[in-house]
Short mmCIF file of C-alpha atoms and ligand atoms in Angstrom, two decimals:
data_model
loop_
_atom_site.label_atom_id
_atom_site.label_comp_id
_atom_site.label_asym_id
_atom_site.label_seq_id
_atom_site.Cartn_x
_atom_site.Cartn_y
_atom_site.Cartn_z
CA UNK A 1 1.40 -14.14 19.15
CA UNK A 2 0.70 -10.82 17.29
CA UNK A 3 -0.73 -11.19 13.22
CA UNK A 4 1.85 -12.60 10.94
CA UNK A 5 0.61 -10.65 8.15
CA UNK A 6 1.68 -12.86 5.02
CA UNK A 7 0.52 -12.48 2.05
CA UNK A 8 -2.79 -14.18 0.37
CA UNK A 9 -2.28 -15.70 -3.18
CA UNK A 10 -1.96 -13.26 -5.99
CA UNK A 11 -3.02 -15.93 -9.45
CA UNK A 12 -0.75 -13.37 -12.40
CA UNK A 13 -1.98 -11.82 -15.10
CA UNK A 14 0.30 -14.32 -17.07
CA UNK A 15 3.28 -12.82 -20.35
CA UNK A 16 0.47 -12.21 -22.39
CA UNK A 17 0.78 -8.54 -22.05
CA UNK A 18 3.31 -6.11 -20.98
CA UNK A 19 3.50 -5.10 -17.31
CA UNK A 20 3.06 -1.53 -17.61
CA UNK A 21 5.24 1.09 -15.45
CA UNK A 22 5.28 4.22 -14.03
CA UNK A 23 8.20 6.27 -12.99
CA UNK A 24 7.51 8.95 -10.54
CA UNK A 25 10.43 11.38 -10.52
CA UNK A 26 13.36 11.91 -13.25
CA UNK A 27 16.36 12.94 -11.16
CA UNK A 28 19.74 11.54 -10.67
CA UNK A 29 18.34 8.15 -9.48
CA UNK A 30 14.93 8.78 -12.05
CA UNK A 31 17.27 9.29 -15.19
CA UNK A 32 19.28 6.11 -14.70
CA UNK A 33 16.19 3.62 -14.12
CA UNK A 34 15.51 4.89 -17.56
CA UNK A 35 18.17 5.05 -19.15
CA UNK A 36 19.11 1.18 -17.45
CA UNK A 37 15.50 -0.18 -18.23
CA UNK A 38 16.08 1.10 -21.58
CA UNK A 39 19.18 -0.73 -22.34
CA UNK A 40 18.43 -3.79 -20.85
CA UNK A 41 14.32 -4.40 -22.40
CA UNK A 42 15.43 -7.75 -23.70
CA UNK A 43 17.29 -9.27 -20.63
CA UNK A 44 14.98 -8.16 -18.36
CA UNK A 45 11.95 -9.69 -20.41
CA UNK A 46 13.78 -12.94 -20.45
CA UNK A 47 14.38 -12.35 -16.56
CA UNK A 48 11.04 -11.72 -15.79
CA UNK A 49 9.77 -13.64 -18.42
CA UNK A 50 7.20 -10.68 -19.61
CA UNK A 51 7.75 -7.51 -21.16
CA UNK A 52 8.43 -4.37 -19.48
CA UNK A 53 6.64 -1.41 -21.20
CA UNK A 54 7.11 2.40 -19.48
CA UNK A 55 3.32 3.97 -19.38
CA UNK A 56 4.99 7.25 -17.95
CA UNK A 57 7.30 9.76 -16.18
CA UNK A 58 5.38 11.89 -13.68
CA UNK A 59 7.97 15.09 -13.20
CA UNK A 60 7.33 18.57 -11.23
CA UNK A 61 8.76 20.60 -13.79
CA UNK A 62 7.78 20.16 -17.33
CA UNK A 63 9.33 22.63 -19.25
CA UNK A 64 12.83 21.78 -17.95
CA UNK A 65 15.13 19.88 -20.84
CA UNK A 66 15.24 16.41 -20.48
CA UNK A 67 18.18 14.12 -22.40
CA UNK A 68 16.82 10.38 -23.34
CA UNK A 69 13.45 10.55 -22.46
CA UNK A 70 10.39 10.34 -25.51
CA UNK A 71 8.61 13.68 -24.41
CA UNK A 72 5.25 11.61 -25.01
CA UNK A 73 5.77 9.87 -22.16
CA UNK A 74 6.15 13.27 -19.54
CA UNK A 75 3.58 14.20 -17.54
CA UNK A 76 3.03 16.53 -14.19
CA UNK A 77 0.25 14.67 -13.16
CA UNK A 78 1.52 11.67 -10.67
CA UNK A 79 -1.94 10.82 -9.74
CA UNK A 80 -3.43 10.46 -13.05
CA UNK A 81 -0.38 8.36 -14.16
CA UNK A 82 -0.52 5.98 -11.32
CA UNK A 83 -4.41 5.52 -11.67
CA UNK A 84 -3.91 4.72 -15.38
CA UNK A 85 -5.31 1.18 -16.15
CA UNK A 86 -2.60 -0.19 -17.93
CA UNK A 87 0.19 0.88 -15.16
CA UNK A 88 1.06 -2.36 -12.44
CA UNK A 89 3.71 -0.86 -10.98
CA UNK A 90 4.91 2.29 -9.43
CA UNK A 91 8.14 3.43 -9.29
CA UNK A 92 8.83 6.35 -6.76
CA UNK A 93 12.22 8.19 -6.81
CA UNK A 94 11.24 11.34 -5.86
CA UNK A 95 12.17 11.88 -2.27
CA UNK A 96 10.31 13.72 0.31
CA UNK A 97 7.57 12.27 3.08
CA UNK A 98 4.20 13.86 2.30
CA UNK A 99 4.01 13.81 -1.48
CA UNK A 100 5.59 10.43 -1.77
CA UNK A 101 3.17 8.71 0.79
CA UNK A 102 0.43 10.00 -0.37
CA UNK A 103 1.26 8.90 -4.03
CA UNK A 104 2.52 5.38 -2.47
CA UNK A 105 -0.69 5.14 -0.28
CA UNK A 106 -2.84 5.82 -3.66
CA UNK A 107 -0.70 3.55 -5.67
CA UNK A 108 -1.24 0.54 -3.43
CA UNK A 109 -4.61 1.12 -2.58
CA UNK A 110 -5.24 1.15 -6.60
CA UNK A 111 -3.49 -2.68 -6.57
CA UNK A 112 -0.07 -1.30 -7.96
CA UNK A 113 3.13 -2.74 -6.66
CA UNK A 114 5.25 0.19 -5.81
CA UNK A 115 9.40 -0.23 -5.85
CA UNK A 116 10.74 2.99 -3.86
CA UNK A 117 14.11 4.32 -2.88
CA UNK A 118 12.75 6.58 -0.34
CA UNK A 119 14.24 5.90 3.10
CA UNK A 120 12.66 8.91 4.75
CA UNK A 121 8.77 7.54 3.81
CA UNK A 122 9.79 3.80 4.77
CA UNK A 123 11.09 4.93 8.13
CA UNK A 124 8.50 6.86 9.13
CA UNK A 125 5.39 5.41 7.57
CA UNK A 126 6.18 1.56 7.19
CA UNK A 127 3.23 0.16 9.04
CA UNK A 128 0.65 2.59 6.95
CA UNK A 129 2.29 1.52 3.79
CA UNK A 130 2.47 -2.39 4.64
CA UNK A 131 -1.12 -2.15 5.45
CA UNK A 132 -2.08 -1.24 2.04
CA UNK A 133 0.24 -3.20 0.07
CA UNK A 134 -1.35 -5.99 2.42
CA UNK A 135 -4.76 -5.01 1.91
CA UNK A 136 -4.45 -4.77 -1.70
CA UNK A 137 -2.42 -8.16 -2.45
CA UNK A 138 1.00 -6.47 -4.19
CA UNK A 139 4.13 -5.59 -3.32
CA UNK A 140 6.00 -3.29 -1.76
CA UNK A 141 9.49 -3.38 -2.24
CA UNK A 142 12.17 -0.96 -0.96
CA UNK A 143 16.05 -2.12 -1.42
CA UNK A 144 17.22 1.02 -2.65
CA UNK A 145 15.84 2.57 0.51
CA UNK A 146 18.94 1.46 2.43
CA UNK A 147 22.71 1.36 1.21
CA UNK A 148 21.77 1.77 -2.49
CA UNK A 149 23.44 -0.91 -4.83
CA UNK A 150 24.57 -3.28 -1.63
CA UNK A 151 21.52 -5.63 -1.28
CA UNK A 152 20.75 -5.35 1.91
CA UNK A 153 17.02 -5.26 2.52
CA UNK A 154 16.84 -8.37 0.59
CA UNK A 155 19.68 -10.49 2.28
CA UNK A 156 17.53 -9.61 5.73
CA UNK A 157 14.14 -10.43 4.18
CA UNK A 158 14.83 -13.58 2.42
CA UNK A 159 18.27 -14.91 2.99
CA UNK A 160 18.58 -14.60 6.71
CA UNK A 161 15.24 -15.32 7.32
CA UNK A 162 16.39 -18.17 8.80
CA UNK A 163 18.50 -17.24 11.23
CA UNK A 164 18.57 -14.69 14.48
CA UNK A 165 19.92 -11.84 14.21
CA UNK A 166 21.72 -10.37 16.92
CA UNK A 167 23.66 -7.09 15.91
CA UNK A 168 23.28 -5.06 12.79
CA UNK A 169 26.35 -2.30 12.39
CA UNK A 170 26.51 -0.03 9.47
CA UNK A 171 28.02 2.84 7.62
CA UNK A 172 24.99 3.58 5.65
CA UNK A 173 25.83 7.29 4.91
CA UNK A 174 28.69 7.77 2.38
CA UNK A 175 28.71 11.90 2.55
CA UNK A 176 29.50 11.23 6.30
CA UNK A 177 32.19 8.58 5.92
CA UNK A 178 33.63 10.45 3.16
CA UNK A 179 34.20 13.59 5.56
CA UNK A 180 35.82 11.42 8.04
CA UNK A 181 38.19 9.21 6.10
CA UNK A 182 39.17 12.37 4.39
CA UNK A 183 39.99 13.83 8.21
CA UNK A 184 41.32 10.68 8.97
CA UNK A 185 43.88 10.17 5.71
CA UNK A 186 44.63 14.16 5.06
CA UNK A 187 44.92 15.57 8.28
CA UNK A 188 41.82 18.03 6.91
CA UNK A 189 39.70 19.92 9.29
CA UNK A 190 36.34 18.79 9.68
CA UNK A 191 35.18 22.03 7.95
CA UNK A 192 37.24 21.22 5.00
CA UNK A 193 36.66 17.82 4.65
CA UNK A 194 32.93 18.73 4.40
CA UNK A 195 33.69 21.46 1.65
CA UNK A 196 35.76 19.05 -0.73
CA UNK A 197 32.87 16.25 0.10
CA UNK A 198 30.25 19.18 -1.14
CA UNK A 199 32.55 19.76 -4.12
CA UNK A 200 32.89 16.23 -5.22
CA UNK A 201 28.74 16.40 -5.04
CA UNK A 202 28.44 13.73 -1.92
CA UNK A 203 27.10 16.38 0.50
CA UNK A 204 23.84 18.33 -0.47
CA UNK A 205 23.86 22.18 -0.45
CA UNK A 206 22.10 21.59 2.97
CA UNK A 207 23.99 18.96 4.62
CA UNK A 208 22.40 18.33 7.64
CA UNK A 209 20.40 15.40 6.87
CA UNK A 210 23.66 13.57 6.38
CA UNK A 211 25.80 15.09 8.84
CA UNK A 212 23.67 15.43 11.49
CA UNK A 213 23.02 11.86 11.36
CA UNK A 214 19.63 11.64 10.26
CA UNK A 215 19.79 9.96 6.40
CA UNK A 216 21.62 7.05 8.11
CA UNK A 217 18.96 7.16 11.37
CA UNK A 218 16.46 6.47 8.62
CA UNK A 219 18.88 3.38 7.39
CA UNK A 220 19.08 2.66 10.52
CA UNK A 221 14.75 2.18 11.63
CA UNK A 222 14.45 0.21 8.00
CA UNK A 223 17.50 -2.32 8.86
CA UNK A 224 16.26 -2.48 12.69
CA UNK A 225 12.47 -3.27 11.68
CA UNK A 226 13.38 -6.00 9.24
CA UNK A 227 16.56 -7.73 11.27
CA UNK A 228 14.15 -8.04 14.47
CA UNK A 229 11.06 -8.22 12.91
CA UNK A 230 9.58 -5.58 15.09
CA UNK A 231 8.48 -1.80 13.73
CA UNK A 232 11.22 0.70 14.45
CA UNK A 233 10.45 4.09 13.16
CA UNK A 234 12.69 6.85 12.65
CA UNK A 235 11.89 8.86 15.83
CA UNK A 236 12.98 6.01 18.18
CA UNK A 237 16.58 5.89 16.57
CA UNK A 238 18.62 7.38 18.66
CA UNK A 239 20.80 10.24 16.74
CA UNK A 240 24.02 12.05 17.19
CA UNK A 241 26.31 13.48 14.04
CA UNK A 242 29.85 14.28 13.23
CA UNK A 243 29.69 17.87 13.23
CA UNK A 244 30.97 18.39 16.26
CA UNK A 245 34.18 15.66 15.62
CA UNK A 246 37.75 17.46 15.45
CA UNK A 247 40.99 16.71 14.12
CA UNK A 248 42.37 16.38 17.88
CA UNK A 249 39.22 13.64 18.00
CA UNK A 250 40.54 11.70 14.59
CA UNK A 251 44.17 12.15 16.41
CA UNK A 252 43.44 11.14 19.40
CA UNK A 253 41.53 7.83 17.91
CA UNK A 254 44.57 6.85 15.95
CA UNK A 255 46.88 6.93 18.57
CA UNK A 256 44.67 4.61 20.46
CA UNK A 257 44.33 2.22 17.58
CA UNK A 258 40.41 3.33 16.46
CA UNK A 259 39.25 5.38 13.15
CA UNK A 260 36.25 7.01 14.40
CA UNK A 261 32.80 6.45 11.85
CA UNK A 262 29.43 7.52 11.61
CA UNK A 263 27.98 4.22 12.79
CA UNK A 264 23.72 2.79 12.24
CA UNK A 265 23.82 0.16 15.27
CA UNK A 266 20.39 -2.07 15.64
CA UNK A 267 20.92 -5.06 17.90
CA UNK A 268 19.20 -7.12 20.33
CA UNK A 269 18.89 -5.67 24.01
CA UNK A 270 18.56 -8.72 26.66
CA UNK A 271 17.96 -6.95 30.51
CA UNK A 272 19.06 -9.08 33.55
CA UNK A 273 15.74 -10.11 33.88
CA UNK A 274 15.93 -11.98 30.37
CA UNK A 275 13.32 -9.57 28.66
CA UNK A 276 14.17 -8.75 25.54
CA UNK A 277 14.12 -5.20 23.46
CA UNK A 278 15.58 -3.73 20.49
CA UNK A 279 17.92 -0.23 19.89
CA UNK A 280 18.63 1.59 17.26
CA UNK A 281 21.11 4.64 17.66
CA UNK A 282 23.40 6.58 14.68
CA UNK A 283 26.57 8.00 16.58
CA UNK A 284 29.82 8.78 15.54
CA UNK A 285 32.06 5.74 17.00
CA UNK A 286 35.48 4.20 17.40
CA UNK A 287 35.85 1.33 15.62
CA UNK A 288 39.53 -0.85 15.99
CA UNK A 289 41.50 -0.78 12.93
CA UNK A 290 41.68 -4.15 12.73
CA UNK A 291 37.75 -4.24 12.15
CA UNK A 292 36.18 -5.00 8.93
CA UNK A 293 34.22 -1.66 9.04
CA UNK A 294 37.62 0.47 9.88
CA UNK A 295 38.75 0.04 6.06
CA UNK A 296 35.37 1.16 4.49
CA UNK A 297 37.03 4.44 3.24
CA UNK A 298 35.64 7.18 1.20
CA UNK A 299 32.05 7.31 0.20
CA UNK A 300 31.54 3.54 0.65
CA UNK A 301 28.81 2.26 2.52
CA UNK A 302 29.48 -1.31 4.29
CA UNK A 303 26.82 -3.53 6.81
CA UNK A 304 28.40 -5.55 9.12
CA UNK A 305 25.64 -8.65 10.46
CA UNK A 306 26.15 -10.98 13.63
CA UNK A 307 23.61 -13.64 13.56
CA UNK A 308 23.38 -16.93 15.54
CA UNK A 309 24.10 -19.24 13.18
CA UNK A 310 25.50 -17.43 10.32
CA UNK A 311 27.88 -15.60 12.60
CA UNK A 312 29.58 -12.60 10.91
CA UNK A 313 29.20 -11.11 7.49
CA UNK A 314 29.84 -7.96 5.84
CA UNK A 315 28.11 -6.57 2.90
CA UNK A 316 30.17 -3.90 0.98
CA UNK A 317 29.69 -1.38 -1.89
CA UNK A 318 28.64 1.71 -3.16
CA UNK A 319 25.61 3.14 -0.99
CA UNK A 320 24.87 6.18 -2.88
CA UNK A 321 24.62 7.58 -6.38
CA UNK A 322 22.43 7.03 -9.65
CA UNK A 323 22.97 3.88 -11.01
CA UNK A 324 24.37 2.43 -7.65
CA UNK A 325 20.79 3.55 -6.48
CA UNK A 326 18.81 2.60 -10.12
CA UNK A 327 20.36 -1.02 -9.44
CA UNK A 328 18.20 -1.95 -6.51
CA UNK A 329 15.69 0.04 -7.66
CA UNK A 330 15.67 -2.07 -10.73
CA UNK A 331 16.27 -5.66 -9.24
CA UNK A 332 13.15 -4.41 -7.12
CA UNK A 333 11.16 -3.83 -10.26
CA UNK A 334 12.13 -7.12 -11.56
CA UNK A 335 11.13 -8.46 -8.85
CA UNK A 336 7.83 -7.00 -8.37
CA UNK A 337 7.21 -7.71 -12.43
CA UNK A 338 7.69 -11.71 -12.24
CA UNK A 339 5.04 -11.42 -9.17
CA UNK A 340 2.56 -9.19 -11.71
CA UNK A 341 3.04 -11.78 -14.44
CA UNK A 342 3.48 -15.10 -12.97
CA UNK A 343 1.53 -14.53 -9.31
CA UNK A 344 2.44 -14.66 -6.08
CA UNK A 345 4.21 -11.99 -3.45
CA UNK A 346 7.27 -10.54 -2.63
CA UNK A 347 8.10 -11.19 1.36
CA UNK A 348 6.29 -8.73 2.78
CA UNK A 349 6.76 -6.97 6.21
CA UNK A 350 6.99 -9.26 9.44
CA UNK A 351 6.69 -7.30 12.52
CA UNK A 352 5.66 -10.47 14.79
CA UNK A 353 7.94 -10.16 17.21
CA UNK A 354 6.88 -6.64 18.11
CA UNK A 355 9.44 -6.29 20.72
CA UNK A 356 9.36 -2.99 22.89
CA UNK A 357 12.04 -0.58 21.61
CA UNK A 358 14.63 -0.09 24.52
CA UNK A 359 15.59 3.26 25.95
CA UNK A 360 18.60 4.46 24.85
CA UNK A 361 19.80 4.83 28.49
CA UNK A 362 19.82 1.01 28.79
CA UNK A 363 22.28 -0.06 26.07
CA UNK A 364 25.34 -1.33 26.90
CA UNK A 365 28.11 0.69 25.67
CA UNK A 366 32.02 1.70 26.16
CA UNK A 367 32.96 5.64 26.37
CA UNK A 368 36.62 7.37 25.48
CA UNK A 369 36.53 10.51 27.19
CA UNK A 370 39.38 12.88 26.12
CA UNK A 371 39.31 15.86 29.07
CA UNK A 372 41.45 18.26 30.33
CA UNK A 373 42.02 17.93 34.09
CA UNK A 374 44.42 19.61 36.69
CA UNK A 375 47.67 18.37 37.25
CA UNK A 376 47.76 17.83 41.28
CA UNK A 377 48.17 15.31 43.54
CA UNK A 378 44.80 13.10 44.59
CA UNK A 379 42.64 14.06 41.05
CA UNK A 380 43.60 10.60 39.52
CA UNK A 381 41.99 9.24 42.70
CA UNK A 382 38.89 11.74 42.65
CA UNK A 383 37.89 11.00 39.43
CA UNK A 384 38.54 7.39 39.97
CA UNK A 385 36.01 7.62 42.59
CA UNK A 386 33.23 9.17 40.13
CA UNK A 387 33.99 6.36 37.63
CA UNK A 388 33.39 3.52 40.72
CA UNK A 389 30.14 5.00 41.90
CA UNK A 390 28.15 4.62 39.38
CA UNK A 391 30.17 1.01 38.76
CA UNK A 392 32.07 1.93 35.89
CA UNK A 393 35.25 0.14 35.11
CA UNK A 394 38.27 1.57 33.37
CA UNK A 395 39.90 -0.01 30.69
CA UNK A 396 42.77 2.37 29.76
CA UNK A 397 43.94 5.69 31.11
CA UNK A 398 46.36 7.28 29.08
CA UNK A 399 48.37 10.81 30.11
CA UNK A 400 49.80 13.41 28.64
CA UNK A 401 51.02 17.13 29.41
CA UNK A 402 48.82 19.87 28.16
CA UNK A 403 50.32 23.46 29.30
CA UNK A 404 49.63 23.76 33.25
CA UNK A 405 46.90 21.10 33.09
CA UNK A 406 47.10 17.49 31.95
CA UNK A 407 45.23 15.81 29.26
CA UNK A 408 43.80 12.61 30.09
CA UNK A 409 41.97 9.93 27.97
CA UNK A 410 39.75 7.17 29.62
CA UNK A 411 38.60 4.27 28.08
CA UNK A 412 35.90 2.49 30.25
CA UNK A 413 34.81 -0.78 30.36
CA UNK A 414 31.03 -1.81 29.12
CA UNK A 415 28.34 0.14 31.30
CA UNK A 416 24.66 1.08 30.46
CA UNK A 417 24.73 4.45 29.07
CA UNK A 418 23.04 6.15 31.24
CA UNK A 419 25.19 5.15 34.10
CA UNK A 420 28.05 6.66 31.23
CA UNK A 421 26.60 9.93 30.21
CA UNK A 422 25.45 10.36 34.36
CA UNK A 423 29.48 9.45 34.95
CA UNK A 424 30.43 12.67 32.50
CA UNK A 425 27.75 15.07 33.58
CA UNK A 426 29.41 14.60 37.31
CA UNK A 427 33.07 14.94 36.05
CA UNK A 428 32.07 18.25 34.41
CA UNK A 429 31.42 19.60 37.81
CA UNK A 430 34.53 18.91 39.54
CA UNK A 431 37.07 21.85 39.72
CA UNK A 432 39.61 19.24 38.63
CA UNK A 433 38.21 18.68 35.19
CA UNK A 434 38.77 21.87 33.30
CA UNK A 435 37.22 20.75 29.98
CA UNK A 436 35.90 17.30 28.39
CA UNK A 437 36.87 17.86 25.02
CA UNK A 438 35.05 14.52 23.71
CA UNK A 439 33.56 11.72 24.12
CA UNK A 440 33.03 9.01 21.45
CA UNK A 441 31.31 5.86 22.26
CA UNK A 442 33.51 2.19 21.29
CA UNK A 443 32.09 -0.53 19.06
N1 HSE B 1 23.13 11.17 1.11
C1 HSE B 1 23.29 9.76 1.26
C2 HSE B 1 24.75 9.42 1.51
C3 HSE B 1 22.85 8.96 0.06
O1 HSE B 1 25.59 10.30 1.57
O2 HSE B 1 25.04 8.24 1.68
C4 HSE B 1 21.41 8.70 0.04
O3 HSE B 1 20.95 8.10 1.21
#
């Protein structure tokens, strides 16, 4: 049995004076956590049964104009606001890795609680971070870090914590899902879809982090290390994007009865020998219609659960945003305030059951190929014979004419995915397949 690091006793420093904060950053998510915190002093006093008092807002830029915040309280020193005596708790909604951590890393070391919304630093530097707040009795909270307003670090740190869980499936990004319900509902190129998505201000002006898959990869580590109490870090997600889905893909998908979405999948590998591992992959996937997550359309963000006694639940809302994003921030800070004042900790991390993250090879998954293969006699047959080889079984093959060639679309049967992708690399060989236009793993 590894260390089940839980926390020691924490006694309060009792309502008898304010629990002093400090906001790092003062953008979109920054502004709100004011401007919310501001508006709601007396309920959250009575909720936390203390008083709230700002002790500063560390920014990078202080000459820029700044609606709704008392200029006494800017400052462009971070480090000397977080070190400040009378500041318990740090908030950090700045984004970045480096900077962040090593203003988290001081915070906690200096016995501040820190709330942050930064996925990036949670995925990568969790352990580091949960050391500190560990070795410094406070908290560490993070629910904005993952789907925003929908409460989903909490529900896996203190509601299921009594159950197994044995699947986690989200859409966690909501630039992505935007792009392809727009495809899906308009017909609109992927190209397009991404323009009017950059427009409505969902997509950065450098949208790779979300299309490329790697916000929701980020998601995807947090949700994997908390729902199987083991450390899954950023690098072992697996990752694939949507930039390379078409509108013949989104076509294609419909006719079969699927929308396609940029899925976060964490679930619990068993191997025929019984040992047990964990994955963690972001791909684009085809999801029935008739599935909860098939109706999460624009820039929603949804998490779909499968535990063992529980069974199935689905946690929808808005995953993005300012004060979708301020909300868990602020329930966080709440949180972490009641724990400054009346003592005690916030569930901290529980990696105890430190599985082994599985290969990516190894999952179990379920492939739609859409290729382009000659029209002869005997090429059903050959390609039949790839699929058997490797012990794949086809679910569906489905026909049509394309020109001199035909197109075909092959839904397999379960198969480990490296017996899958092995299955395609051979298929692109053969002088009978002419193209594989796509291939788009099932739910
Ligand atoms: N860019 C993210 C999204 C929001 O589109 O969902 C922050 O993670």
């Amino acid at each position: 049995m590894t260390e089940n690091k839980q926390p020691t006793y924490n006694p309060g420093k009792g309502a008898g004076e304010p629990v002093g904060v400090a906001i790092l950053g003062h953008g979109t998510v920054g502004s709100e956590v004011l401007r919310l915190m501001e508006e709601n002093s007396d309920a959250f006093a009575h909720r936390i049964g203390g008083t709230l008092e700002i002790k500063g807002v560390a920014v990078s830029d202080l000459g820029k104009p700044r609606e709704g915040v008392d200029p006494a309280l800017l400052t462009d020193d971070a480090m000397a606001l977080i070190n400040r005596d009378d500041v318990d708790i740090v908030v950090e909604v700045i984004g970045g890795i480096d900077y962040p951590r090593e203003l988290v890393l001081a915070a906690l070391r200096a016995g501040k609680s820190v709330v942050t919304a930064n996925k990036a630093l949670v995925a990568a530097h969790a352990d580091e971070l949960a050391a500190a707040a560990d070795a410094a009795n406070v908290d560490l909270y993070f629910e904005a870090a993952v789907a925003a307003a929908i409460p989903v670090v909490g529900m896996l740190r203190r509601s299921l914590a009594g159950d197994n869980i044995l699947r986690i499936s989200g859409i966690v990004n909501g630039t992505t899902n935007f792009i392809l319900d727009a495809m899906e509902s308009t017909g609109a190129t992927y190209d397009d879809a991404l323009a009017e998505a950059t427009r409505l201000g969902y997509a950065e002006a450098d949208p790779t982090a979300d299309v490329e898959g790697h916000d929701a990869a980020s998601k995807a580590a947090i949700l994997a290390s908390l729902g199987f109490h083991t450390r899954v870090k950023f690098d072992d997600v697996h990752c694939e994007g949507i930039s390379s889905i078409t509108a013949e893909d989104i076509q294609a998908a419909r006719d079969a009865g699927y929308v396609i979405k940029l899925l976060a999948i964490c679930e619990r590998v068993t191997d025929e020998q019984g040992n047990e591992s964990v994955a963690a992959s972001v791909h684009p996937t085809l999801v029935p219609k008739e599935h909860p997550l098939a109706s999460v359309n624009e820039s929603y963000n949804a998490i779909f659960v499968e535990a063992e006694a529980a069974g199935r639940l689905m946690f929808y809302g808005n995953g993005a945003g300012g004060a979708p994003t301020a909300s868990a921030v602020l329930g966080d800070l709440v949180g972490a305030a009641r724990n400054k004042v009346h003592g005690g900790r916030a569930p901290g991390e529980n990696t105890y059951a430190n599985l082994p993250v599985a290969d990516f090879g190894d999952v179990t998954t379920r492939y739609h190929i859409d290729m382009e293969v000659e029209d002869r006699t005997g090429v059903l047959a050959e390609l039949a014979a790839i699929f058997a080889a490797r012990g794949i079984s086809l679910k569906t093959i489905r026909q049509e004419e394309s020109g001199d060639n035909a197109r075909l679309i092959v839904v397999t049967h379960s198969a480990r995915e490296s017996n899958l992708a092995a299955t395609v690399e051979e298929l692109q060989k053969i002088s009978a397949v002419k193209a594989v236009n796509s291939v788009i793993r099932l739910i």
